[in-house]
Coordinates of C-alpha atoms and ligand atoms in Angstrom, one line a residue:
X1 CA 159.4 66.9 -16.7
X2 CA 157.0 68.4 -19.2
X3 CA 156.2 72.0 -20.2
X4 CA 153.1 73.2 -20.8
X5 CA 151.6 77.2 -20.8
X6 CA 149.3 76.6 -18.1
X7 CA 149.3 74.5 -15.0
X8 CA 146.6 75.1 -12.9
X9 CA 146.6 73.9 -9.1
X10 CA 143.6 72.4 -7.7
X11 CA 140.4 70.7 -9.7
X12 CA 137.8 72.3 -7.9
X13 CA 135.1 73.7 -9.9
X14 CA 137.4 76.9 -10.6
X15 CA 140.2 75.2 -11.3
X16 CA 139.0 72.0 -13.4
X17 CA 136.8 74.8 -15.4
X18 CA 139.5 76.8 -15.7
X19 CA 141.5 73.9 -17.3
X20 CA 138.8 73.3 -20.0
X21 CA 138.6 77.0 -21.2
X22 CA 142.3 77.0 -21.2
X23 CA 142.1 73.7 -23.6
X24 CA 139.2 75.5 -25.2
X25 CA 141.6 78.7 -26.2
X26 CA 144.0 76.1 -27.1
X27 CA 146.7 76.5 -24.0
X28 CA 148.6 73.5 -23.5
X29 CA 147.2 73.0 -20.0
X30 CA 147.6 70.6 -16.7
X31 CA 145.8 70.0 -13.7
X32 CA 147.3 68.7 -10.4
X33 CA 145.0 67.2 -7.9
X34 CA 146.3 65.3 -4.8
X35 CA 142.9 64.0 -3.8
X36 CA 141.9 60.8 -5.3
X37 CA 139.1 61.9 -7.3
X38 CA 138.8 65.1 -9.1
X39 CA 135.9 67.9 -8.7
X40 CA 137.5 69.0 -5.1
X41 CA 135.5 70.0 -1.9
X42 CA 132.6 70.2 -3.8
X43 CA 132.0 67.8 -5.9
X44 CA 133.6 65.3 -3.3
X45 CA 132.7 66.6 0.5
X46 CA 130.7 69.7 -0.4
X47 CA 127.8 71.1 -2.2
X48 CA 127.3 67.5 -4.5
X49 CA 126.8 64.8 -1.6
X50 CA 124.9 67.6 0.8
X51 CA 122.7 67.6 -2.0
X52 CA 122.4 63.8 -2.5
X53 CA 121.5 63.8 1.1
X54 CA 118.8 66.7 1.2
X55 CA 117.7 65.0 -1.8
X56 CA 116.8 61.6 -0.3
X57 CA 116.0 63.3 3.2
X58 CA 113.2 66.0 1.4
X59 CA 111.4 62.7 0.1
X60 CA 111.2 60.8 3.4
X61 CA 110.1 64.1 4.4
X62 CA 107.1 64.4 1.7
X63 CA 106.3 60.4 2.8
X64 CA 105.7 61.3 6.5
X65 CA 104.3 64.6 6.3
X66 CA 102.2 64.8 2.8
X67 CA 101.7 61.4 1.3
X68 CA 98.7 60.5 2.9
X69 CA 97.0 64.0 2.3
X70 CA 97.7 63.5 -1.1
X71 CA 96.1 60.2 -0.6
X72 CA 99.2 57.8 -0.8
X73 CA 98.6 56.0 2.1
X74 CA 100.4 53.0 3.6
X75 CA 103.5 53.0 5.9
X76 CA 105.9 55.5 5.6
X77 CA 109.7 54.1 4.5
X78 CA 112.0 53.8 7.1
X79 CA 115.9 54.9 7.0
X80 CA 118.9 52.5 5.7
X81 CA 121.4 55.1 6.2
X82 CA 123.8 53.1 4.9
X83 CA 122.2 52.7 1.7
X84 CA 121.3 56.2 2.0
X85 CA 125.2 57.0 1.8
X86 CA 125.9 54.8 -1.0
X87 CA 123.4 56.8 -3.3
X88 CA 125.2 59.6 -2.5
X89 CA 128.8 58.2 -2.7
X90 CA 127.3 57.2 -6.0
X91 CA 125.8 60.6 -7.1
X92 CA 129.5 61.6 -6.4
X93 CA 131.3 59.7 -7.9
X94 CA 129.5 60.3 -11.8
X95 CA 130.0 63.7 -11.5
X96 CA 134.0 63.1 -10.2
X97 CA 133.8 60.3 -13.5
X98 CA 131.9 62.9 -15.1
X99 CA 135.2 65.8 -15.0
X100 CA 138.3 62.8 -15.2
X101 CA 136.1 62.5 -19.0
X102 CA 136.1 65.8 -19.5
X103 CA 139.9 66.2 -18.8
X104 CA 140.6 63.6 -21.2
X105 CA 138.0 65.2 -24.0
X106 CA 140.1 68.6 -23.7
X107 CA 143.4 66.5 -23.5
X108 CA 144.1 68.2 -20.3
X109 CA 147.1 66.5 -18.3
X110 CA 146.0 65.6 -14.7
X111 CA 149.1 65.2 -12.3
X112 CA 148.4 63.2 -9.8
X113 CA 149.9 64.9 -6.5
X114 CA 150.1 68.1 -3.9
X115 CA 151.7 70.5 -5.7
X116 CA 154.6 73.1 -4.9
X117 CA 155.8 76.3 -6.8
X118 CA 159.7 76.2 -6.5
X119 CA 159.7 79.4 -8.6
X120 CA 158.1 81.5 -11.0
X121 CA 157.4 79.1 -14.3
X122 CA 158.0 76.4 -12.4
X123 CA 155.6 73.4 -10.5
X124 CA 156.5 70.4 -8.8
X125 CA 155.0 67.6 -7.9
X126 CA 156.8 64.5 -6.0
X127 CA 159.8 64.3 -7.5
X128 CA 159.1 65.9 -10.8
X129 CA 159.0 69.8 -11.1
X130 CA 157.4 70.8 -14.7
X131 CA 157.6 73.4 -16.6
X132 CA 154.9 76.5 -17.0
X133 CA 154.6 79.7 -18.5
X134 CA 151.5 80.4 -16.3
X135 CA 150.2 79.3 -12.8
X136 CA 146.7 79.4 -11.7
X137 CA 146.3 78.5 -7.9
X138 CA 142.9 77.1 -7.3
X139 CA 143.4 75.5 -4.0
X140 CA 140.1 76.3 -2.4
X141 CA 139.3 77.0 1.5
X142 CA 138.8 74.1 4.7
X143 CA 136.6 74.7 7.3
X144 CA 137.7 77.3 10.3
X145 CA 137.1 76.2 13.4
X146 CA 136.9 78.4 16.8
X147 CA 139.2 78.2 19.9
X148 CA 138.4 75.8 22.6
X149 CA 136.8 73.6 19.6
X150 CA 139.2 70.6 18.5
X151 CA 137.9 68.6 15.3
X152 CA 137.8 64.8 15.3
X153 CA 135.9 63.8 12.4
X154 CA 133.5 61.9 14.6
X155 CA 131.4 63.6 17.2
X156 CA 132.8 67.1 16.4
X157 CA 132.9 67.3 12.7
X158 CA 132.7 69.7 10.2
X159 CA 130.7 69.3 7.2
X160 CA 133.1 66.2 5.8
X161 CA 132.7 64.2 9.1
X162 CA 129.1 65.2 8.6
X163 CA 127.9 63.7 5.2
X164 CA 129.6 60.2 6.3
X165 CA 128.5 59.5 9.9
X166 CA 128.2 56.2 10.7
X167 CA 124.7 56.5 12.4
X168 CA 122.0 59.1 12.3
X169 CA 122.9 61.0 16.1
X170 CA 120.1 61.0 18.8
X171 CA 120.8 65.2 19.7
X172 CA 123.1 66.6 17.6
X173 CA 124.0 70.4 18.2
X174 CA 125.0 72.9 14.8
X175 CA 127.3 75.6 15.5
X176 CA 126.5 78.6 13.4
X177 CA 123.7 79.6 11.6
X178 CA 125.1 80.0 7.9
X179 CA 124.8 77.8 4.7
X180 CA 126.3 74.8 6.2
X181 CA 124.7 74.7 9.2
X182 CA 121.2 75.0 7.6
X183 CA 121.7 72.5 4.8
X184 CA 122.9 70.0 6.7
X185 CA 120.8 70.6 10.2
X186 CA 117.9 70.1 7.7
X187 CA 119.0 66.4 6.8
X188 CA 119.1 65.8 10.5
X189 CA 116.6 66.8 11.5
X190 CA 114.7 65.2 8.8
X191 CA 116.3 61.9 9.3
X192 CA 114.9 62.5 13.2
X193 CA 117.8 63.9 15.4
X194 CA 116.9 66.3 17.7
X195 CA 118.7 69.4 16.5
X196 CA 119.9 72.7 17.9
X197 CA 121.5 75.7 16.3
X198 CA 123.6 77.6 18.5
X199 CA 124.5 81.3 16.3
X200 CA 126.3 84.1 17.6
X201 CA 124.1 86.5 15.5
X202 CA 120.3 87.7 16.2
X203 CA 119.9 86.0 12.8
X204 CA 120.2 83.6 10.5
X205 CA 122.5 83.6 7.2
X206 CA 124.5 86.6 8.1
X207 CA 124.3 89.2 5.7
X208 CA 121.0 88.0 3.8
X209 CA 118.0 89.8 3.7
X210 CA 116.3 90.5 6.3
X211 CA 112.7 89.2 5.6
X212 CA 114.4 86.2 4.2
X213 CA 116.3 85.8 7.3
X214 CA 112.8 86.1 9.6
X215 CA 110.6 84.1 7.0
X216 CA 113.4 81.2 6.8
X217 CA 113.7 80.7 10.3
X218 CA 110.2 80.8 10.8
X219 CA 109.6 77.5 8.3
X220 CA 113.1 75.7 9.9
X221 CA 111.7 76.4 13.3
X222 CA 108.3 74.7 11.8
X223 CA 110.3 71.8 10.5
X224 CA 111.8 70.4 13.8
X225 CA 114.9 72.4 13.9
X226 CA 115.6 74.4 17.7
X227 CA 117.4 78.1 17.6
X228 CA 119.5 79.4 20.2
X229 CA 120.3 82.6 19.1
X230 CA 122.7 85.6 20.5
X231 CA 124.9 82.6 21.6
X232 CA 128.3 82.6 21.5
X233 CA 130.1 78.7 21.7
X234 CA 132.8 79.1 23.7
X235 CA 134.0 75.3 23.8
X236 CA 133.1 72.0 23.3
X237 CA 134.3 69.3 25.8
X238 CA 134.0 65.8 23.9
X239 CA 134.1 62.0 25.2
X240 CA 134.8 59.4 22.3
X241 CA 130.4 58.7 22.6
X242 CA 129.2 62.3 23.4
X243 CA 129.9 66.2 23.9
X244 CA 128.9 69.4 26.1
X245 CA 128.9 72.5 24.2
X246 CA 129.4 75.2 25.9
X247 CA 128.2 78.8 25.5
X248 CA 127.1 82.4 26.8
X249 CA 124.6 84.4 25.7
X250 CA 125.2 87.8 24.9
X251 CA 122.3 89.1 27.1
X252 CA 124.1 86.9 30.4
X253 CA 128.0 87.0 29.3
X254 CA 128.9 86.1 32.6
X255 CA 126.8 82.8 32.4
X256 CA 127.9 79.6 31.2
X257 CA 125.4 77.5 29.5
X258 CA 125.6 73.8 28.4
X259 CA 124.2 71.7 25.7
X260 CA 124.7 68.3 25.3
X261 CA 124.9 66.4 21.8
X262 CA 125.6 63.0 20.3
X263 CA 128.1 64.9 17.4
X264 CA 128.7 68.6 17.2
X265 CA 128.7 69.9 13.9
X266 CA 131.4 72.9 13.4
X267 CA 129.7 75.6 10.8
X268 CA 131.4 78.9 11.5
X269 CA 132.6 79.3 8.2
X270 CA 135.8 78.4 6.3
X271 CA 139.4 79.6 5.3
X272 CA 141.7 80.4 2.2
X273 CA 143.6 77.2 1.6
X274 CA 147.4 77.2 0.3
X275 CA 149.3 75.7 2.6
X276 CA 152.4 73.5 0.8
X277 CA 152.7 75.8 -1.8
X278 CA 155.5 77.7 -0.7
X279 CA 153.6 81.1 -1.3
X280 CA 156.0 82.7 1.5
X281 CA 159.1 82.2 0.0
X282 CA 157.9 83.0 -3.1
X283 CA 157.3 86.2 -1.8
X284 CA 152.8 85.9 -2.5
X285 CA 151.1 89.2 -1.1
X286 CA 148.3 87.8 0.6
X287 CA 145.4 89.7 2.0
X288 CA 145.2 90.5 6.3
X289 CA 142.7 87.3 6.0
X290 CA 145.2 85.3 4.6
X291 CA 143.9 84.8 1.2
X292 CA 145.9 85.6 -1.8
X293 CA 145.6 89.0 -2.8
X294 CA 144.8 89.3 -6.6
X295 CA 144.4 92.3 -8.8
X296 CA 141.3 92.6 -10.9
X297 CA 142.6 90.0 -13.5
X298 CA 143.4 87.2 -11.0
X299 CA 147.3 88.4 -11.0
X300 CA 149.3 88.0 -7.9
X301 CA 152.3 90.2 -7.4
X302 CA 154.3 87.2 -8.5
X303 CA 154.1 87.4 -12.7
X304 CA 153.4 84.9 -14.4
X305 CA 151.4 83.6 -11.0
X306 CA 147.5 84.0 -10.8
X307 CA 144.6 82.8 -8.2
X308 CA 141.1 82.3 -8.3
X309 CA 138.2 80.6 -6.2
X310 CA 137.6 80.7 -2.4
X311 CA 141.5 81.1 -2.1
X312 CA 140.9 85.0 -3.1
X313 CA 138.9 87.4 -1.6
X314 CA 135.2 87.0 -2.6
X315 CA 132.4 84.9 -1.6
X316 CA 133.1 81.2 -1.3
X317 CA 131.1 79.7 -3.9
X318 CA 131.6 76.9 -6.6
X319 CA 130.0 79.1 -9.1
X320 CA 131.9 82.2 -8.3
X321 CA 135.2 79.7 -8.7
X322 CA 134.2 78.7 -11.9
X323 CA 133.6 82.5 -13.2
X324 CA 136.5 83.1 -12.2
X325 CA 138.2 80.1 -13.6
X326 CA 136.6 81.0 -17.0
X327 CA 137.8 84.6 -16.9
X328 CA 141.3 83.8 -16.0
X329 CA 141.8 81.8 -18.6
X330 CA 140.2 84.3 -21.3
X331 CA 142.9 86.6 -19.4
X332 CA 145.9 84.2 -20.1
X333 CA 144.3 83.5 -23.7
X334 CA 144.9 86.9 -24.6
X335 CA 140.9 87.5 -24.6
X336 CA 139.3 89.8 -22.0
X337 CA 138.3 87.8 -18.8
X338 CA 135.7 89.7 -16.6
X339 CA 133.5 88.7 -13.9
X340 CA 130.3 90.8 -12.6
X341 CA 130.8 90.3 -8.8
X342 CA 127.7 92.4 -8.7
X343 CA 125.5 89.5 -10.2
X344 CA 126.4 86.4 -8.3
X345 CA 123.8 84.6 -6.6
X346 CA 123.6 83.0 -3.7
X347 CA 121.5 80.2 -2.9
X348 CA 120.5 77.6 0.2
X349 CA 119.4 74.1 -0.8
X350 CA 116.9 73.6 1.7
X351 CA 113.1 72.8 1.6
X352 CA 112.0 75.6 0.4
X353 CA 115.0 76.9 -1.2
X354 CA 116.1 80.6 -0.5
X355 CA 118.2 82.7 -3.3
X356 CA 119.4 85.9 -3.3
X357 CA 121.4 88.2 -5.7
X358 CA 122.7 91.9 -5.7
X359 CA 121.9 94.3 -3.1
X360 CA 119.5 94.1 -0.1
X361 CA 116.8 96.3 0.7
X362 CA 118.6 97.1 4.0
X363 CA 122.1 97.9 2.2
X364 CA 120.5 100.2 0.1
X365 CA 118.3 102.3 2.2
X366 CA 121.7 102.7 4.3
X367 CA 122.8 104.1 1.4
X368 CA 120.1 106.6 1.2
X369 CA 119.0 105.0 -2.4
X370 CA 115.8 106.0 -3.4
X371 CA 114.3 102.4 -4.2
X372 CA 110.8 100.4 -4.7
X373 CA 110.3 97.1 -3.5
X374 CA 107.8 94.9 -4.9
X375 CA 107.2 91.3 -3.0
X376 CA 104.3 88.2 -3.9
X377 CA 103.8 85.9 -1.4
X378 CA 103.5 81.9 -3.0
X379 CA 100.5 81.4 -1.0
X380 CA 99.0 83.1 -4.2
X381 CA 101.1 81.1 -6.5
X382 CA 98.6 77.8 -7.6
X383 CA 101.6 75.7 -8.5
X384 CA 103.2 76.0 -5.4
X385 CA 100.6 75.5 -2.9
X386 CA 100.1 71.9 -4.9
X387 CA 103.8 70.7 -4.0
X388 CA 102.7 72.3 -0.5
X389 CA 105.8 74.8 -0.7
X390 CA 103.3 77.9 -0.6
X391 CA 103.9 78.4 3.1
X392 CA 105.9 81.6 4.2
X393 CA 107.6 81.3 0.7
X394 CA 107.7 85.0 -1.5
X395 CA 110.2 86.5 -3.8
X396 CA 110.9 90.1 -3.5
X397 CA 112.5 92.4 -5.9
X398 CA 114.1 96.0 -5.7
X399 CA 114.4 98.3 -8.1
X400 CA 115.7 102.0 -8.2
X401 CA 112.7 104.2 -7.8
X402 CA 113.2 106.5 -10.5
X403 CA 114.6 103.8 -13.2
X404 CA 113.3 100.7 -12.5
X405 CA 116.2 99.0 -12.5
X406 CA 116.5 96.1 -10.8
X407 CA 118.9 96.0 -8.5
X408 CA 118.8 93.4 -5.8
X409 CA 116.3 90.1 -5.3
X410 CA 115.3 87.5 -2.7
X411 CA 113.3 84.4 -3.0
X412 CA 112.4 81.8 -0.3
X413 CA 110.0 79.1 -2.0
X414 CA 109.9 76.4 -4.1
X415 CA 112.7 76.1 -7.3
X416 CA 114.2 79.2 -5.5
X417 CA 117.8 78.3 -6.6
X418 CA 117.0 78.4 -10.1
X419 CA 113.9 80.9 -10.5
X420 CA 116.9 83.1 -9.2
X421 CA 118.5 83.2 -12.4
X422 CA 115.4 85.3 -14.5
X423 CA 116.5 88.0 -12.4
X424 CA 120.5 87.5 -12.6
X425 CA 119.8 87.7 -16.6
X426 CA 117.4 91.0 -16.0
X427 CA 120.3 92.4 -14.2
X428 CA 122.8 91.9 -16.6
X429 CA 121.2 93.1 -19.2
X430 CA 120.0 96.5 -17.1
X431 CA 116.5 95.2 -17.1
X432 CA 113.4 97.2 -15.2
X433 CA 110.8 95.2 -13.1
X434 CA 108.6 96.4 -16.4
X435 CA 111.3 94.2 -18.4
X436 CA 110.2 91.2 -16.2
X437 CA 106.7 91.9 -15.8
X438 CA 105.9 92.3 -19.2
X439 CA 107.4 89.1 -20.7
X440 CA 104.6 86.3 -20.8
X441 CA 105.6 83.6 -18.1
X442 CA 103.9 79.7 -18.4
X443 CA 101.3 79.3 -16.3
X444 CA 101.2 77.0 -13.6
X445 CA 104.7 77.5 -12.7
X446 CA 106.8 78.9 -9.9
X447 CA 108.4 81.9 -11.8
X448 CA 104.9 83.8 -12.2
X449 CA 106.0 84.8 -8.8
X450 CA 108.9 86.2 -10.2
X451 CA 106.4 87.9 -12.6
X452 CA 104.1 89.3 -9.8
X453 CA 106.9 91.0 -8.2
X454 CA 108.0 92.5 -10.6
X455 CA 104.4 93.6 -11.5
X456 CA 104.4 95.1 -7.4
X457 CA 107.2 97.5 -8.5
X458 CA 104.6 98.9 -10.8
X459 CA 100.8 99.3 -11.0
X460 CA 100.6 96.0 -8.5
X461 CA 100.5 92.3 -8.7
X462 CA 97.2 90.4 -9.7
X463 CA 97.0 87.9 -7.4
X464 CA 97.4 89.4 -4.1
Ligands
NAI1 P1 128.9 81.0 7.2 O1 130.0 82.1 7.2 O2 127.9 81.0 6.2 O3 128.2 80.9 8.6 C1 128.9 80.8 9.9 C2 128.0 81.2 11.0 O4 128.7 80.8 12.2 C3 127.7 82.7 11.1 O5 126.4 82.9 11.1 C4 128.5 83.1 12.3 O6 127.8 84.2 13.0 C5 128.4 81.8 13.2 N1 129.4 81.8 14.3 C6 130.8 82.1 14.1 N2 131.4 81.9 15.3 C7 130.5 81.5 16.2 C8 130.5 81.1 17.6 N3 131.6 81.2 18.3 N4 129.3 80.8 18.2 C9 128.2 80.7 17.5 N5 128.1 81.0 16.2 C10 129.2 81.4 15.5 O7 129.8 79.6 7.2 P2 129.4 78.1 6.8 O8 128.0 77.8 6.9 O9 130.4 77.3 7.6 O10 129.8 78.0 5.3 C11 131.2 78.3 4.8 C12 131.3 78.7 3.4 O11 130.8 77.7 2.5 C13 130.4 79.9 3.2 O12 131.1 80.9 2.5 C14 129.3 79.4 2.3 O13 128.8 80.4 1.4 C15 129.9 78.3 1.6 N6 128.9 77.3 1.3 C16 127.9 77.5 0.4 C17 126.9 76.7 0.1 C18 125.9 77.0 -0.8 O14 126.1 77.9 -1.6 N7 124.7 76.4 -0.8 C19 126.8 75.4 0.8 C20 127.8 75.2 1.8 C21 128.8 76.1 2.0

């Protein structure tokens, strides 16, 4: 038994951050982990390896579609998918290296083990319970699935059975439209399955905006991948080789359709995680979704007890973890811990990216907010039209009509996930469009977008 004044459950990228600012403030800090390898679902099964794969999948891409034009001619590679895996087991398994070296910098203990709370102050793990004057649960989310629809790992998976597949499927069918669904439809269809997206919604990445939605399903639809919209999946019958998903469309509830598939990927979102900690008997509020309910310092009702990450309310995002894992900490340091849940962007890795951040134009013309909205389309951007990313791509920004202020953004286009960012630091420091439009961006790059839109809020852009 040890005793230490934080123990924080779970090294995802909120609770393995979390551990290193608590080291940092000079908290006597653990980690328990039961998996294997630290980082949790995404730097093992998540956003990491479905990078590694849309990685290696965007450059066969470029060598079938653009090589030639760019006069690099000769035959196109073909796919070892196994070899294709092992980069990305690889690509994994530094980064998971990468945090077990950073635990051992900050002289953070890793307990190896699922973890319990017997009581307040108290963890155990196995057959040892240790000692803690403070409790961060970081236990992260697992994909939902939907009734009628049982998992197997193997021809109806969810995003883990669908980064280690042991052959690239003939048809394979996506259910839901969202992040996951769009990332990893991509690499299919890429790697040259026929592949269908069956979404319950008119659109795309529920929630995002609007344009975005329209302009991103546009370029998907260019790149191979089939749309069935307005469907809701009612089931999915599965045979050990194949399955029939089956679904109605809103216009024809009555109707049963059919789709058939090789493997059914499951992508209707995901669900607070905290099951073996004993949260009921130690009497944890949690919210009507079943996450744990928090206060606006990561506090449960339980003192001495605090959660953060995809297990709270909030969206579920490694970087939104990590905020949060950072604050907490500052909170249990004594320090003040805040988090700007106004500022957190969002973004999906796909060819061209897409990123948003704050409020959409919809949300805020709902709200009867008097606003301008300046867009710049890349097809006037030099630099990307030479990496042949120009197409449908923009980046549109809103301000408040009478201040300037920016208040919301949304890119589709080329280094979307990161040109995001100018605009996350504009916001945070209260920045106007004029703010952005008037700093002095390199030239050729991706971000004078950023710079034209922002000039659109005002006197207009130059190139367009
Ligand atoms: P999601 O919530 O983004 O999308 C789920 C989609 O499934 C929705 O469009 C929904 O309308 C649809 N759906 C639900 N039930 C359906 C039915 N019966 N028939 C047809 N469609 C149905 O969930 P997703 O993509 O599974 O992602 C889970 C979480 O992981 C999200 O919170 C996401 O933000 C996060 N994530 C983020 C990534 C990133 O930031 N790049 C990457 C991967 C995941």
């Amino acid at each position: 038994m040890a005793s230490y004044d934080v123990i924080i459950i779970g090294a995802g990228p909120g609770g393995y951050v979390s551990a290193i600012r608590c080291a940092q403030l000079g908290l006597k800090t653990a980690i328990i982990e039961g998996r294997e390898t630290l980082g949790g679902t995404c730097l093992n099964v998540g956003c990491i390896p479905s990078k590694a794969l849309l990685h290696a999948t965007h450059m066969l891409h470029e060598a079938e579609h653009n090589f030639a034009g760019m006069g690099l001619k000769g035959k196109s590679p073909s796919v070892d998918w196994n070899q294709m895996k092992s980069y990305k087991e690889d690509v994994v398994g530094q980064n998971t290296g990468g945090i077990e070296f950073l635990m051992k910098k900050n002289k953070i203990d890793w307990i190896k083990g699922w973890a319990s709370i017997p009581a307040a102050g108290q963890v155990k793990v196995g057959d040892d319970t240790h000692e803690a004057k403070n409790i961060v649960i970081a236990s992260g989310s697992v994909p939902s699935s939907l009734p009628g629809v049982e998992i197997d790992e193997k021809i109806v998976v969810t995003s883990t059975g669908a980064l280690d597949l042991p052959k690239v499927p003939k048809k394979m069918v996506v259910i839901g439209a969202g992040v996951i669904g769009l990332e990893l439809g991509s690499v299919y269809a890429r790697l040259g399955s026929e592949v269908t997206v069956v979404e319950y919604l008119d659109a795309v990445c529920p929630g995002m905006d609007k344009d975005v939605q329209r302009g991103f399903k546009r370029i998907l639809e260019k790149q191979g991948l089939n749309f069935i919209m307005g469907a809701a999946v009612q089931g999915v019958d599965a045979t050990k080789t194949k399955a029939k998903v089956k679904y109605a469309l809103k216009k024809t509830p009555d109707t049963e359709e059919v789709i058939d598939a090789d493997v059914v990927l499951v992508a209707t979102g995901r669900k607070a995680y905290a099951d073996g900690l004993g949260l009921e008997a130690l009497g944890v509020k949690l919210t009507e979704r079943g996450q744990i309910a928090t206060d606006s310092q990561w506090r449960t009702n339980v003192p001495g007890i605090y959660a953060i990450g995809d297990v709270i309310e909030g969206p579920m995002l490694a970087h939104k973890a990590e905020d949060e894992g950072m604050a907490v900490a500052d909170v249990i340091g004594g320090k003040h811990g805040h988090v700007n849940y106004g500022v957190i962007p969002g973004v999906v890795y796909t060819t061209p990216e897409v990123a948003t951040v704050g409020a959409t134009e919809d949300a805020l013309k709902a709200e009867g907010r008097k606003i301008k909205v300046g867009k710049f389309n890349f097809m006037a951007n030099a630099r990307a039209k030479a990496v042949h990313q120009a197409e449908g791509g923009f980046v549109k920004i809103i301000t408040d009509k009478e201040t300037d202020r920016v208040l919301g953004a949304a890119i589709i286009g080329p280094g979307a996930g990161d040109l995001i960012h100018e605009i996350c630091v504009a916001m945070e420091f209260g920045a106007s469009a004029e703010d952005i439009a008037l700093t002095c961006h390199a030239h050729p790059t991706y971000s004078e977008a950023v710079r034209e839109a922002a000039l659109a809020c005002g006197d207009g852009a130059i190139h367009s």
